[in-house]
Coordinates of C-alpha atoms in Angstrom, one line a residue:
M156 CA 0.0 0.0 0.0
N157 CA 1.2 3.5 -0.8
L158 CA 0.2 6.8 0.7
L159 CA 0.3 9.7 -1.8
I160 CA 0.3 13.2 -0.3
D161 CA -0.3 16.6 -2.1
S162 CA 0.6 19.3 0.4
G163 CA -0.9 22.4 -1.3
N164 CA -1.3 26.0 -0.3
T165 CA -4.8 25.6 1.0
R166 CA -5.3 21.8 1.6
L167 CA -3.4 18.7 2.5
K168 CA -4.8 16.0 0.2
W169 CA -3.9 12.3 0.3
A170 CA -4.9 9.1 -1.4
I171 CA -4.2 5.5 -0.5
L172 CA -3.3 3.2 -3.4
Q173 CA -3.3 -0.6 -3.2
D174 CA -2.6 -3.0 -6.0
G175 CA -2.6 -0.1 -8.5
G176 CA -6.1 1.1 -7.5
L177 CA -7.3 4.0 -5.4
I178 CA -9.0 2.8 -2.2
A179 CA -9.5 6.1 -0.3
S180 CA -8.8 9.8 -0.6
H181 CA -9.2 12.7 1.9
A182 CA -8.4 16.3 2.4
L183 CA -8.0 18.8 5.3
L184 CA -7.7 22.6 5.2
N185 CA -4.2 23.5 6.2
Q186 CA -5.2 26.0 8.8
Q187 CA -7.1 23.3 10.7
I188 CA -4.4 20.6 10.8
T189 CA -3.0 19.6 14.1
R190 CA -0.6 16.8 15.0
Q191 CA -3.3 15.0 17.0
Q192 CA -5.8 15.3 14.1
L193 CA -3.3 13.7 11.7
I194 CA -2.5 10.9 14.1
E195 CA -6.2 10.2 14.7
T196 CA -7.0 10.3 11.0
W197 CA -4.1 8.1 9.9
K198 CA -3.7 5.6 12.8
L199 CA -6.6 3.4 11.8
Q200 CA -5.4 2.6 8.3
P201 CA -3.0 -0.3 7.6
P202 CA 0.6 0.8 7.5
P203 CA 1.7 2.0 4.1
K204 CA 5.0 0.8 2.7
R205 CA 5.7 4.1 0.9
L206 CA 4.8 7.7 1.3
A207 CA 5.2 9.9 -1.8
I208 CA 4.8 13.6 -1.1
A209 CA 4.6 16.6 -3.3
C210 CA 4.7 19.9 -1.4
V211 CA 4.1 23.5 -2.3
S212 CA 2.9 24.4 1.2
S213 CA 4.9 25.8 4.1
T214 CA 7.9 24.0 5.6
P215 CA 6.3 23.6 9.1
L216 CA 3.3 21.7 7.6
L217 CA 5.7 19.4 5.6
E218 CA 7.7 18.8 8.8
L219 CA 4.5 18.0 10.8
V220 CA 3.3 15.5 8.1
L221 CA 6.6 13.7 7.9
A222 CA 7.0 13.6 11.7
V223 CA 3.5 12.1 12.1
A224 CA 4.1 9.6 9.3
V225 CA 7.4 8.4 10.8
E226 CA 5.9 8.2 14.3
L227 CA 3.0 6.1 13.1
W228 CA 5.0 4.0 10.6
P229 CA 8.7 3.9 11.6
T230 CA 9.8 1.8 8.7
I231 CA 8.0 3.8 6.0
K232 CA 10.0 4.7 2.9
I233 CA 9.5 8.4 2.1
I234 CA 9.8 9.8 -1.4
S235 CA 9.8 13.6 -1.8
V236 CA 9.0 14.7 -5.3
K237 CA 10.7 17.8 -6.7
S238 CA 10.6 19.6 -10.0
E239 CA 13.5 18.7 -12.3
A240 CA 15.2 20.0 -15.4
H241 CA 14.6 16.8 -17.3
A242 CA 12.9 13.6 -16.1
F243 CA 10.2 11.1 -17.0
G244 CA 10.2 12.3 -20.7
V245 CA 9.6 15.9 -19.8
V246 CA 12.0 18.8 -20.3
S247 CA 11.2 21.9 -18.1
A248 CA 11.1 25.3 -19.8
Y249 CA 12.4 26.9 -16.5
Q250 CA 16.0 28.0 -16.3
Q251 CA 15.7 27.2 -12.6
P252 CA 13.5 24.1 -12.7
E253 CA 12.9 24.2 -8.9
K254 CA 10.9 27.4 -9.4
L255 CA 8.2 25.5 -11.2
G256 CA 5.7 24.2 -8.7
V257 CA 5.9 20.5 -8.1
D258 CA 2.1 20.3 -8.7
R259 CA 2.6 21.8 -12.2
W260 CA 5.6 19.5 -12.8
L261 CA 3.7 16.4 -11.9
A262 CA 0.8 17.4 -14.2
L263 CA 3.3 17.8 -17.1
V264 CA 4.8 14.3 -16.3
A265 CA 1.3 12.8 -16.1
V266 CA 0.1 14.2 -19.4
R267 CA 3.4 13.2 -21.1
N268 CA 3.2 9.7 -19.9
H269 CA -0.5 9.2 -20.6
Y270 CA -1.0 11.0 -23.9
Q271 CA 2.3 11.8 -25.5
L272 CA 0.6 14.6 -27.5
P273 CA 0.8 18.4 -27.4
A274 CA -1.4 19.5 -24.6
C275 CA -2.6 22.5 -22.6
I276 CA -2.9 21.7 -18.9
V277 CA -5.2 23.9 -16.8
D278 CA -5.5 23.5 -13.1
C279 CA -8.0 25.6 -11.1
G280 CA -7.5 25.7 -7.4
T281 CA -6.1 28.2 -5.0
A282 CA -4.2 29.4 -8.1
I283 CA -5.1 29.0 -11.8
T284 CA -2.2 27.5 -13.8
V285 CA -1.9 26.9 -17.5
D286 CA 1.0 25.0 -19.0
L287 CA 1.8 23.9 -22.5
I288 CA 3.7 20.7 -23.5
D289 CA 4.6 19.7 -27.0
A290 CA 4.5 16.2 -28.5
D291 CA 8.2 15.6 -27.6
G292 CA 7.7 16.3 -23.9
N293 CA 9.1 19.9 -24.0
H294 CA 7.4 22.2 -21.6
Q295 CA 6.7 25.4 -23.6
G296 CA 6.0 27.5 -20.6
G297 CA 2.9 28.6 -18.8
L298 CA 1.3 31.0 -16.4
I299 CA 0.0 31.2 -12.9
S300 CA -2.7 33.6 -11.6
P301 CA -4.8 33.9 -8.4
G302 CA -7.7 31.4 -8.2
V303 CA -11.3 32.6 -8.6
N304 CA -11.8 32.6 -4.8
A305 CA -8.4 34.0 -3.9
D306 CA -10.0 36.9 -1.9
E307 CA -12.0 34.5 0.4
K308 CA -10.5 33.6 3.8
V309 CA -11.4 29.9 3.5
L310 CA -11.7 28.4 0.0
G311 CA -14.2 25.8 -0.9
D312 CA -13.6 22.4 -2.3
G313 CA -13.2 23.7 -5.8
D314 CA -9.8 22.3 -6.6
C315 CA -9.9 20.8 -10.1
G316 CA -7.5 19.8 -12.8
A317 CA -7.9 19.1 -16.5
A318 CA -5.7 18.1 -19.4
I319 CA -6.9 18.9 -22.9
S320 CA -5.0 17.7 -25.9

């Protein structure tokens, strides 16, 4: 079993994968997360073998998530995903690839590996991002702007993503 975590700017989202299939997914607003809440939420599930985390949120939240995971599952293998210049068939357009949000990087990798066609990737959440990738896996650039609810104190559950080729 694998625990996949997306630590975003607004929510901590996670999914549990077993035998290649999704068996559960959950989300918590970052501002409401406590150590005890994570322990209570995660302690009842069977211990995952691996935890893969993609993080664009604050360092303290990442540290809390990792500390709770290691406390609950001391032998868990942790994989922290980072944006790269070239990997998984994708070449980043960024001179400093670490400046491209890992969420955007993973969307490029997913589209490249599932479609291998030119695509425009639009993700609408706390921010709206648009990225272009060509048929050879070259990121052509993109943009990021505030999400539609950016002025609200607590955002709704409107995170969505789409890939259009």
